[in-house]
Coordinates of C-alpha atoms and ligand atoms in Angstrom, one line a residue:
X1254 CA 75.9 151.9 121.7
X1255 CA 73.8 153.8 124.1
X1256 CA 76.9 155.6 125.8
X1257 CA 77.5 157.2 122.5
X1258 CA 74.7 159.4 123.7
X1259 CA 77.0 160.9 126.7
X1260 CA 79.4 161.9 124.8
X1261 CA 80.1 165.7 124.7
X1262 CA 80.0 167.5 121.2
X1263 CA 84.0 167.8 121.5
X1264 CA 84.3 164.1 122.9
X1265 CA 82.3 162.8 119.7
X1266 CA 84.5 165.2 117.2
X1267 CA 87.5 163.3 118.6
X1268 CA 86.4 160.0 118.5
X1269 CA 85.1 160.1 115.1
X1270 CA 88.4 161.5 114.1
X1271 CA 90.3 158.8 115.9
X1272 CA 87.8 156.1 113.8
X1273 CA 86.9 155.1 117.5
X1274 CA 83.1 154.8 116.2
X1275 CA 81.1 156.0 112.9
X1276 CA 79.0 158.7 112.0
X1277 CA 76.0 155.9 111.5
X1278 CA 76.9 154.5 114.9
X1279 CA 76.9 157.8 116.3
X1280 CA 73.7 159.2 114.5
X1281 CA 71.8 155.8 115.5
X1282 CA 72.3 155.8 119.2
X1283 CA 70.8 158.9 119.2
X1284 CA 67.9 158.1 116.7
X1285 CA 67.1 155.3 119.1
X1286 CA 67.3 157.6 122.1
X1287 CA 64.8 159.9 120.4
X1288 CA 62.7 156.5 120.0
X1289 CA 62.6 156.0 124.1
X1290 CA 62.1 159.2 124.7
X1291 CA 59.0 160.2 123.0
X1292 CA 56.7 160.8 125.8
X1293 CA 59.3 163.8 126.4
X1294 CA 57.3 165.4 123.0
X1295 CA 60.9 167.1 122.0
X1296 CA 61.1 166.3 118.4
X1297 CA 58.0 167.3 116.4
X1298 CA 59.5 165.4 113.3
X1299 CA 62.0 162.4 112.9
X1300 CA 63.8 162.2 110.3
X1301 CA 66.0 159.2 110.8
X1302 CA 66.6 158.6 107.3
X1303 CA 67.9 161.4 106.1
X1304 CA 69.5 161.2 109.3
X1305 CA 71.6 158.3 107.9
X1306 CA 72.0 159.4 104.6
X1307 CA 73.7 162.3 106.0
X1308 CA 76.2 160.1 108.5
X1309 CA 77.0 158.1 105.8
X1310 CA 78.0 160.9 103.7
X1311 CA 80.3 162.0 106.6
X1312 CA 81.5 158.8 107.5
X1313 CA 82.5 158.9 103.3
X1314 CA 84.4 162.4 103.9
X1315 CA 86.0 161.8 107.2
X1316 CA 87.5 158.9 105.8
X1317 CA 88.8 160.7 103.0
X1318 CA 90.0 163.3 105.3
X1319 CA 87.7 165.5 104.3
X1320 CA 85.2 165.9 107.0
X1321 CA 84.4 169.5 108.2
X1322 CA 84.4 171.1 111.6
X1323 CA 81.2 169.0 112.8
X1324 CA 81.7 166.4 110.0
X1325 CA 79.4 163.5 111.6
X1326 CA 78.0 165.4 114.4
X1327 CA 73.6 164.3 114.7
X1328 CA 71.6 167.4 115.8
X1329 CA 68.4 168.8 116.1
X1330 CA 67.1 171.3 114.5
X1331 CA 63.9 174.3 116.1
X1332 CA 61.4 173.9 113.9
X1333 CA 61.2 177.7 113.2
X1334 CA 63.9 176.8 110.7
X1335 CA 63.0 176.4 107.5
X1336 CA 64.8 172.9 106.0
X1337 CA 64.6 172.0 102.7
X1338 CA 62.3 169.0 101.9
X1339 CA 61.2 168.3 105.5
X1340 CA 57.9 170.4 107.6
X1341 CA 58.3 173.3 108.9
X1342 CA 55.6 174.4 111.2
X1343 CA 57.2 177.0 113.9
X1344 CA 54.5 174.5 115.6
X1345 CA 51.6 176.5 114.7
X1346 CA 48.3 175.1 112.9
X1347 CA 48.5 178.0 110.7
X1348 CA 51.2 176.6 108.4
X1349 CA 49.6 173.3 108.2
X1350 CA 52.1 171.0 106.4
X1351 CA 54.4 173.7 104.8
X1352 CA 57.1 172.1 103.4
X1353 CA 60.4 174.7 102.4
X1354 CA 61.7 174.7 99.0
X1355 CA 64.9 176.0 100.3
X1356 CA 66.9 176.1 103.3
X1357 CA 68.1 178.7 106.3
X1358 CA 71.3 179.9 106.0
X1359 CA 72.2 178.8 109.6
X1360 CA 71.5 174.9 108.9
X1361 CA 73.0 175.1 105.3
X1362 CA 75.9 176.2 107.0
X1363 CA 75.6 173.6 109.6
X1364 CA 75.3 170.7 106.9
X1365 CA 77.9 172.7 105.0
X1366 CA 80.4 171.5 108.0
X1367 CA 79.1 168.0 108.3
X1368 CA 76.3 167.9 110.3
X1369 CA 73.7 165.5 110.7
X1370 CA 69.9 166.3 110.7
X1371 CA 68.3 164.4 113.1
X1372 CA 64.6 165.7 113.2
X1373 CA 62.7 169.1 114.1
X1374 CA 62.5 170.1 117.5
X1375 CA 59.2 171.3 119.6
X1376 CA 58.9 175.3 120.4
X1377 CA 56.0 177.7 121.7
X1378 CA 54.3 178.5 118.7
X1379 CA 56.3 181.3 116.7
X1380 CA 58.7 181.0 119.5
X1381 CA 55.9 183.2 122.2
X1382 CA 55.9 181.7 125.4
X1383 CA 59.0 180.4 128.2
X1384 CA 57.3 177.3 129.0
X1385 CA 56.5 175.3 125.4
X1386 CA 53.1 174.9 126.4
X1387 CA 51.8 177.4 123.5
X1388 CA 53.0 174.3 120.6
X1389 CA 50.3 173.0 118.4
X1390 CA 51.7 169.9 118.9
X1391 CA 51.5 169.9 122.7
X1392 CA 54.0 170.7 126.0
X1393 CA 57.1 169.1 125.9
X1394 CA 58.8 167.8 129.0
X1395 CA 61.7 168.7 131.1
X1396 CA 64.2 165.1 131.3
X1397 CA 64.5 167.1 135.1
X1398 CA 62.1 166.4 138.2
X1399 CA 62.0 168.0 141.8
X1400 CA 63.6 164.9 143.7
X1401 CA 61.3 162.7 144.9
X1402 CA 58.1 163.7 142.8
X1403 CA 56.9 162.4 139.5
X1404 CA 55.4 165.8 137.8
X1405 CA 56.3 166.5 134.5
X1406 CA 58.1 170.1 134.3
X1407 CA 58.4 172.5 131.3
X1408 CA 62.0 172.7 129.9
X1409 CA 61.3 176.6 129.9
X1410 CA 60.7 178.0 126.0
X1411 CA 60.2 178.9 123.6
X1412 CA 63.4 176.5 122.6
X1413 CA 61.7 174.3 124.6
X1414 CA 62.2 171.1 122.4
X1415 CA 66.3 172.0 121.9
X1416 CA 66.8 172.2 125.4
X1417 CA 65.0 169.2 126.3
X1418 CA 66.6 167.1 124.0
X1419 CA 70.0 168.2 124.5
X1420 CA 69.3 167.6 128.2
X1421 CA 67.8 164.6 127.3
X1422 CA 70.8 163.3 125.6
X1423 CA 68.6 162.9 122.2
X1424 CA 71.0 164.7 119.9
X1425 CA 74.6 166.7 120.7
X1426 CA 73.4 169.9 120.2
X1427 CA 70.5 171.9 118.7
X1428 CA 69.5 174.7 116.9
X1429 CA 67.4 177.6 118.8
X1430 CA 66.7 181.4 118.4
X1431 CA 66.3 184.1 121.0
X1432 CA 63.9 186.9 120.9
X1433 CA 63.4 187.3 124.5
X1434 CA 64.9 184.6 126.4
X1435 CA 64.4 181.6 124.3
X1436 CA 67.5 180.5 124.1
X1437 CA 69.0 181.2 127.6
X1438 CA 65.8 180.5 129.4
X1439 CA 65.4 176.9 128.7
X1440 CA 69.1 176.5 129.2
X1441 CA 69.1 177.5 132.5
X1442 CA 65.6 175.0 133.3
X1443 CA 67.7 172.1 131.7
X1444 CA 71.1 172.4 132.8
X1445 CA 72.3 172.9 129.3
X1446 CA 75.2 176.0 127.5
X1447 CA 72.8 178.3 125.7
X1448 CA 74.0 181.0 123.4
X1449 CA 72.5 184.4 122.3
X1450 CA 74.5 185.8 119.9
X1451 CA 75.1 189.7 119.2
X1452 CA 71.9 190.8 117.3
X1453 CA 73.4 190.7 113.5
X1454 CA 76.1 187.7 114.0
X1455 CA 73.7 184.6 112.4
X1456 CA 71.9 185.5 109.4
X1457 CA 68.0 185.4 110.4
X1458 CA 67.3 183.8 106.6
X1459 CA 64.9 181.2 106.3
X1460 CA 64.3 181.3 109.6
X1461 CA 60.2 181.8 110.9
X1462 CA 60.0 185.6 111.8
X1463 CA 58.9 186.5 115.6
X1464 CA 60.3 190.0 116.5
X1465 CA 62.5 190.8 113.4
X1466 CA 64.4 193.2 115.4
X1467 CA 65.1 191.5 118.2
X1468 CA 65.5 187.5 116.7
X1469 CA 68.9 185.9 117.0
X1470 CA 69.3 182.3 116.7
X1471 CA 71.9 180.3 118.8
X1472 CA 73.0 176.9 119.8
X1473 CA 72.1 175.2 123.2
X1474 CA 74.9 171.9 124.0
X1475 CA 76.1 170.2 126.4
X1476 CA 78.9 172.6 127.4
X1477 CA 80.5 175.7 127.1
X1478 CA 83.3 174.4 124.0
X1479 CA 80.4 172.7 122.2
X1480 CA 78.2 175.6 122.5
X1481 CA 81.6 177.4 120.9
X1482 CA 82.0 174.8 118.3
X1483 CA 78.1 175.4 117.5
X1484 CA 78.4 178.6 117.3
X1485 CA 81.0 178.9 114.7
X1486 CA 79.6 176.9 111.9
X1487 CA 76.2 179.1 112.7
X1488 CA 77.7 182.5 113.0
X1489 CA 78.7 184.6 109.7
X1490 CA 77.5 186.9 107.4
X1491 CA 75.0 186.7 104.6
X1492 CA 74.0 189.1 101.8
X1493 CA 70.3 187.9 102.3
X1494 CA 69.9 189.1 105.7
X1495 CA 70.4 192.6 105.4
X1496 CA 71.0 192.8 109.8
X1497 CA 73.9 190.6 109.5
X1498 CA 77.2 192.0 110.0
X1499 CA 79.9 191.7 107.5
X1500 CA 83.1 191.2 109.9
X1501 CA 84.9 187.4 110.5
X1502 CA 83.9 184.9 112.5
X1503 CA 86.3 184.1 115.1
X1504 CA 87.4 180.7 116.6
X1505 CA 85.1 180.7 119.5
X1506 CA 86.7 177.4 121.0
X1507 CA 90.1 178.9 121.3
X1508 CA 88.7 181.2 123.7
X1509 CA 87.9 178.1 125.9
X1510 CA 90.6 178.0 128.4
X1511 CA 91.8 181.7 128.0
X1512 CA 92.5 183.4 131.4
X1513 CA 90.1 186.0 132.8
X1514 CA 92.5 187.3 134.9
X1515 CA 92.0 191.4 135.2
X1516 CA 88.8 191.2 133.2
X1517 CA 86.4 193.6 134.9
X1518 CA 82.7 192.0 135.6
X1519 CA 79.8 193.8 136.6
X1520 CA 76.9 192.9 138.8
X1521 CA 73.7 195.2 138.2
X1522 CA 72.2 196.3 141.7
X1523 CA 68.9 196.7 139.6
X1524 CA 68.7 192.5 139.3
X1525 CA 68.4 191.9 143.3
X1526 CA 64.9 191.8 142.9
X1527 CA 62.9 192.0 146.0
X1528 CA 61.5 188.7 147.1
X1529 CA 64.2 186.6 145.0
X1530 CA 64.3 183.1 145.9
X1531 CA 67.4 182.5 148.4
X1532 CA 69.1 180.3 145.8
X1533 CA 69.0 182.1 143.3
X1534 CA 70.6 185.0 145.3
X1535 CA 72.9 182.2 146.5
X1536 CA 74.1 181.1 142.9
X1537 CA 74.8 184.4 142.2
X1538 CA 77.1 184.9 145.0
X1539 CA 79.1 181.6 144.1
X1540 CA 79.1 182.6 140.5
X1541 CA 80.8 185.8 141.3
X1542 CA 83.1 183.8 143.6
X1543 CA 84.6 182.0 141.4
X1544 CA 85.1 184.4 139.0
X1545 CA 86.8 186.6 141.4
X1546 CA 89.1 183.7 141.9
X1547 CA 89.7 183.0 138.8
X1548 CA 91.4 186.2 138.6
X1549 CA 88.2 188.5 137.4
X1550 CA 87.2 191.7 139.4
X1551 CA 84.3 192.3 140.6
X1552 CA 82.1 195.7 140.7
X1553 CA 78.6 196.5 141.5
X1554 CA 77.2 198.5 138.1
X1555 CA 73.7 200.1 137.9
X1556 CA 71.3 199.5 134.8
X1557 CA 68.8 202.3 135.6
X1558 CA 66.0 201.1 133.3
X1559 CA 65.8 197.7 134.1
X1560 CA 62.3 198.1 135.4
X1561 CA 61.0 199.4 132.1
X1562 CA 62.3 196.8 130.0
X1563 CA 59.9 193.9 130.3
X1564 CA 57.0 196.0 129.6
X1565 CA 58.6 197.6 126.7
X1566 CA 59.5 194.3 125.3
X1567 CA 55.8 193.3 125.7
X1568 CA 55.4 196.4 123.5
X1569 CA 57.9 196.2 120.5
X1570 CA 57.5 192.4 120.4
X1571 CA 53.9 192.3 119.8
X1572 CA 54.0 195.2 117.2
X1573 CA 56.5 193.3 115.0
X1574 CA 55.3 190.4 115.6
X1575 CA 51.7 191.6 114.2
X1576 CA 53.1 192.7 111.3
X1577 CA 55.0 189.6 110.5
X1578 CA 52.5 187.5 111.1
X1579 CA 50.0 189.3 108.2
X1580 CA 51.7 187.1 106.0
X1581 CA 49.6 184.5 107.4
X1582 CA 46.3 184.9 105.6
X1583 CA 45.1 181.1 104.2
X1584 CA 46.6 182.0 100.7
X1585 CA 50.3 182.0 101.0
X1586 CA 51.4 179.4 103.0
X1587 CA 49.6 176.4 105.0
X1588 CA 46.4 176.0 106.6
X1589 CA 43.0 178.0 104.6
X1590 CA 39.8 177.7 106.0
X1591 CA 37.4 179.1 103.5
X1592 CA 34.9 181.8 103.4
X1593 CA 32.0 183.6 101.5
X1594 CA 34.8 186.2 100.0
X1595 CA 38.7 187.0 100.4
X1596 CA 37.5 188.5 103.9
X1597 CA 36.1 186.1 105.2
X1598 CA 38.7 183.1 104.2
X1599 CA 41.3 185.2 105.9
X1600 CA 39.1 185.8 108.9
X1601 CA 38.6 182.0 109.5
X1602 CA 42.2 181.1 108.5
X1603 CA 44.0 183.0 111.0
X1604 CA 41.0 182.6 114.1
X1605 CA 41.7 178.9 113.3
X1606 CA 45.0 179.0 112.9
X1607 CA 46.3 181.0 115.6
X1608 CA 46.7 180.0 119.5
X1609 CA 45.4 182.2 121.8
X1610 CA 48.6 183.4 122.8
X1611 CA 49.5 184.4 118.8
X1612 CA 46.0 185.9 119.0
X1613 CA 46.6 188.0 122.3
X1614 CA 50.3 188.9 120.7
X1615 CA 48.6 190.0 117.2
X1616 CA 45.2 192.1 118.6
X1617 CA 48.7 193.8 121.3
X1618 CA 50.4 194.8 118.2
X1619 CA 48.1 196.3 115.8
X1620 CA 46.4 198.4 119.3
X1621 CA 50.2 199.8 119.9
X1622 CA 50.7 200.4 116.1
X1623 CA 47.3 201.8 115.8
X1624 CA 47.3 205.5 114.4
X1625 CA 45.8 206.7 117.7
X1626 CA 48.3 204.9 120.1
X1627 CA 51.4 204.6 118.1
X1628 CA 53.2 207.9 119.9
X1629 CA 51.8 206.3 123.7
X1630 CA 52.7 203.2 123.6
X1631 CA 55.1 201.9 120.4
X1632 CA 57.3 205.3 120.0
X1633 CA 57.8 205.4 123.9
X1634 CA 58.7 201.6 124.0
X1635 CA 61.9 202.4 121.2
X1636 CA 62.6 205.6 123.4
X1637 CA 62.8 203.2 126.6
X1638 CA 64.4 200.7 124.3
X1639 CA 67.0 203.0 123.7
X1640 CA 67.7 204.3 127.3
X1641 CA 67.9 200.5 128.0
X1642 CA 71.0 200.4 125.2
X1643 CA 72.0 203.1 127.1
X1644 CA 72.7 201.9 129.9
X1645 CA 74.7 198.9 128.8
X1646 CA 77.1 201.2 126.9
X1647 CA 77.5 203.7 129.9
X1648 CA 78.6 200.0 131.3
X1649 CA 81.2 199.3 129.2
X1650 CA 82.5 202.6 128.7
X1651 CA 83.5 202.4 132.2
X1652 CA 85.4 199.4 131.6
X1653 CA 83.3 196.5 132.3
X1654 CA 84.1 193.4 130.2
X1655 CA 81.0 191.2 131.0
X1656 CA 77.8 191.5 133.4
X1657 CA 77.1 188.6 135.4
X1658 CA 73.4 187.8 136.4
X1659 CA 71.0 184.8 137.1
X1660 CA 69.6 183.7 134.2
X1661 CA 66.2 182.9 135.0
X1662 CA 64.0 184.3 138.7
X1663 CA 63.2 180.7 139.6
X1664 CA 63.7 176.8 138.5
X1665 CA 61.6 175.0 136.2
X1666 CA 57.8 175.0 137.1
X1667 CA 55.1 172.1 136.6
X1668 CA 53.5 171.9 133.1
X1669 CA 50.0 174.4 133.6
X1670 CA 51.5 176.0 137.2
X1671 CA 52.3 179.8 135.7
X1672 CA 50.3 181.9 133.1
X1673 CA 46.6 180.3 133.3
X1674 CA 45.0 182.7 134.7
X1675 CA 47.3 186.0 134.0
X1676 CA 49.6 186.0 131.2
X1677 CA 51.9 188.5 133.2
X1678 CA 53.4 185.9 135.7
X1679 CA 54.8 183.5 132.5
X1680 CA 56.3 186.8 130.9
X1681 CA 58.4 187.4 134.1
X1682 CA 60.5 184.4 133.4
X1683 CA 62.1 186.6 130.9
X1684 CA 62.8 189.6 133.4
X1685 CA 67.0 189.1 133.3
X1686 CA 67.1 188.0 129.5
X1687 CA 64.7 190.6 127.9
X1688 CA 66.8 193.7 128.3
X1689 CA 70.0 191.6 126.5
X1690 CA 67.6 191.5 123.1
X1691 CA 66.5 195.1 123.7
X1692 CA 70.1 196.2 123.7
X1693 CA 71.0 193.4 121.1
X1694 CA 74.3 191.8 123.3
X1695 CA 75.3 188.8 123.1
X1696 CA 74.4 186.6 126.3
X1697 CA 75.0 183.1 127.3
X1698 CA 73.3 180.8 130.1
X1699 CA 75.8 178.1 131.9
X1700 CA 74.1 175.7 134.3
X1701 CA 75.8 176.6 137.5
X1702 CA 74.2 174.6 140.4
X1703 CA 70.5 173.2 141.7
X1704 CA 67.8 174.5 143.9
X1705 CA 66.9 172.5 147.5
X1706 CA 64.4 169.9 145.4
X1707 CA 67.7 169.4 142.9
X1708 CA 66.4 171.5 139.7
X1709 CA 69.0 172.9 137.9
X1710 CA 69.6 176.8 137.6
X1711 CA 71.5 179.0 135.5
X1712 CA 73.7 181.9 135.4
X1713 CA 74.3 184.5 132.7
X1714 CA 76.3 186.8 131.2
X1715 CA 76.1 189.7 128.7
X1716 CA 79.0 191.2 127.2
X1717 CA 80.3 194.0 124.8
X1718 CA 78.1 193.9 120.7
X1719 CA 80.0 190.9 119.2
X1720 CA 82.7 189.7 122.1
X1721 CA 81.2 186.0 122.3
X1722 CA 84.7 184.9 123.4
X1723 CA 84.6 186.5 126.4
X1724 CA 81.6 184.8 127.6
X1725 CA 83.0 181.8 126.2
X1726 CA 85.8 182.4 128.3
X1727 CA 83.9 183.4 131.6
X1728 CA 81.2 180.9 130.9
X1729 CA 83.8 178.3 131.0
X1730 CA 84.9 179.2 134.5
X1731 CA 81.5 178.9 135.9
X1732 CA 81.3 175.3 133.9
X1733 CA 84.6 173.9 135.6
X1734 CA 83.6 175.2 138.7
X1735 CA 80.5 174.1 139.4
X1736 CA 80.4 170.7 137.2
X1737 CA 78.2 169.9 134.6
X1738 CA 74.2 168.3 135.3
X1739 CA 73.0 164.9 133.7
X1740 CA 69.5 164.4 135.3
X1741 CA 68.2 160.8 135.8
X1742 CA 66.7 159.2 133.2
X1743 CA 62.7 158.3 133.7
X1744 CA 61.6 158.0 130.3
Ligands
LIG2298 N1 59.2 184.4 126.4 C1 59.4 185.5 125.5 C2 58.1 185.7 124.7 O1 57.2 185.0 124.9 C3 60.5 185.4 124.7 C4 60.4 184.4 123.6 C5 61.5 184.2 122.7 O2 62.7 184.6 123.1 N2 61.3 183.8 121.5 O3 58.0 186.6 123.9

């Protein structure tokens, strides 16, 4: 049954539809792929029989004709969703064994179409970090190796675990969230479709606040339509998260296919970065190739405060991220290490609790939002913020449908290569992806060829506050012209 695992999200759909195979069948290929792939560290939970439950339930309704858009469909879910029943940890010590009484809105409304919980996936602890390595329960691995060498590399983060997995063909598609990069970063390292939605199009209920302002959460899958598919059931909104916007969800797949002939894509001079690797400079080139022959024009556009974004990110982050994570004082929620008095217990909680990259996030935050350097540093970061936003609109005012850029400034990197020794060099993996969350567009990642040592890379684009279709649309183009990636399996 092991070739159930190859199947596409779309492929699967069909065949359970056509009675070709079961839900169960489906569901238990990839529960014993998740089994042989352990050393990978993607899943942080199993949970197989649930798992089943759930297939057989969809095997009951598909039958009756009843099944729903991903009626049968196994996934795998971040573990900064909160799930009903089953640990949630956003992979941080700090909340222990906390077990949800209810559910996010996002994976109710994935079960709500049929799908099947497979298990909780690895991610950097409270989604900081692009490489994973910042988990409580450990790095996870990339299912992708330079060609000819055995080092284990990071599957980017912090949707570390989704991206592995799905790369990994451990489950047809998973659950991540963006804040920074998360999403499209570790798509592009893996060779998988990742999704940022438009800031406001999933409701952020239930799911383990990072940045409140700047979270999305997203699908990564095997391909442009199942990313669509995905994205669908996700997408919508909900009277709980007061960010959501109230306006339909479209069909995303139906954009899959659609011709981008006359669409109008830009290509920011401000991303040529000096010393860019050649191939990603390369990629770039080809992806703008074969858009232009697919009918797309192509014009050079200038995002004048690219060079600020980063560091304002590194700015706003932190301070909301310090604020949200107050909530984590040994009393509420998880792990409590006690103390002489109140002070004390909360003291030891959180210095347990914490990584040292939570830690370094938190003491950022509460400096910035400290009375004293509030106007110099957090005030000026929303003023840059803005000018950022700015700059996108001026964008699309002039016409531009969509901006193509790489996704990522390099390939995936060995587990402990970037970050040891100066936190800077991991947080420019998120140079072409920060400035999409800033300005809150929507931005996709589509695996669109390798590096010399055969590592996958990515390309992205951003488009106009809630036009998912067109990257749908574009994104496909890049899919059907440069294939899709399976690496070789060592595990
Ligand atoms: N890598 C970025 C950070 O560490 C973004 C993370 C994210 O998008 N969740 O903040």
């Amino acid at each position: 049954m092991t070739d159930l695992t190859s199947l596409t999200l779309a492929e699967a759909r069909k065949g359970l539809a056509d009675k070709t195979f079961t839900s169960l069948e489906l569901t238990d290929a990839h529960l014993s792929a998740i089994e042989a792939a352990r050393v990978l560290n993607a899943f942080v939970m199993e949970t197989p029989d649930q798992a089943r439950d759930m297939a057989r339930e969809a095997d009951a309704k598909i039958a009756k004709g009843e099944g729903g858009p991903l009626a049968g469909i196994p996934l795998g879910i971040k573990d900064l969703f909160a799930t009903k029943g089953v640990r949630t940890t956003a992979c941080s010590k700090i909340l222990g064994n906390f077990v949800p009484t209810y559910e996010s809105t996002v994976t109710s409304q994935l079960w709500r179409d049929g799908a099947v919980m497979l298990g909780k996936l690895n991610n950097d602890e409270f989604a900081m970090g692009s490489a994973n390595e910042t988990s409580c329960f450990g790095p996870v691995g990339n299912p992708w190796r330079r060609e000819g060498s055995n080092t284990t590399l990071v599957p980017g983060g912090s949707s570390g675990g989704s991206a592995s997995a799905v790369a990994a063909l451990l489950c047809m598609g998973a659950t991540a969230t963006d804040t920074g990069g998360s999403i499209r970063q570790p798509a592009a390292f893996t060779a998988t479709v990742g999704i940022k939605p438009t800031y406001g199009r999933c409701s952020r209920w239930g799911i383990v606040a990072f940045a409140s302002s700047l979270d999305q959460a997203g699908p990564i899958a095997r391909s442009v339509r199942d990313a669509a598919m995905l994205l669908r059931s996700m997408a919508g909104h909900d009277p709980k998260d007061t960010t959501s916007v109230d306006i339909p969800v479209p069909d995303y797949e139906a954009a899959i296919g659609k011709s981008v002939k006359g669409m109008k894509i830009g290509i920011p001079k401000e991303y040529r970065l000096d010393g860019m690797p050649a191939e990603i400079e390369k990629l770039w080139g080809e992806g703008a190739a074969w858009l232009r022959s697919a009918g797309a024009e192509l014009v050079e556009v200038s995002l004048p405060h690219t060079k600020y974004a980063l560091p304002a990110y590194y700015i706003v982050a932190p301070a909301e991220a310090s604020s949200n994570l107050a909530r984590y004082d040994g009393v509420r929620y998880g792990l409590r290490e006690q103390g002489k008095n109140i002070i004390e217990l909360y003291e030891n909680t959180r210095a347990e609790g914490f990584g040292a990259e939570v830690r370094r996030r938190v003491m950022i935050g509460t400096y910035v939002l400290s009375a004293g350097y509030y106007d110099a540093y957090y005030l000026r970061a929303q003023k840059v913020r803005t000018l950022i936003k700015k700059d996108f609109e001026d964008c699309f005012a002039k016409g531009v449908d969509a901006i193509l850029t790489p996704a990522t400034p390099s390939a995936a990197f060995g587990i402990g290569e970037k970050g040891g020794a100066d936190p800077v060099e991991m947080y420019l993996n998120d140079i072409f992806t920060v400035t999409v969350n800033m300005a809150g567009l929507p931005g996709i990642a589509v695996p669109a060829g390798k590096d010399p040592q055969g590592l996958p890379l990515g390309l992205q684009l951003i488009g106009r506050p809630f036009e998912e279709e067109t990257l749908f649309s574009l994104g496909e183009v890049i899919e059907q012209a440069a294939g899709r990636f399976t690496p070789a399996r060592w595990w």
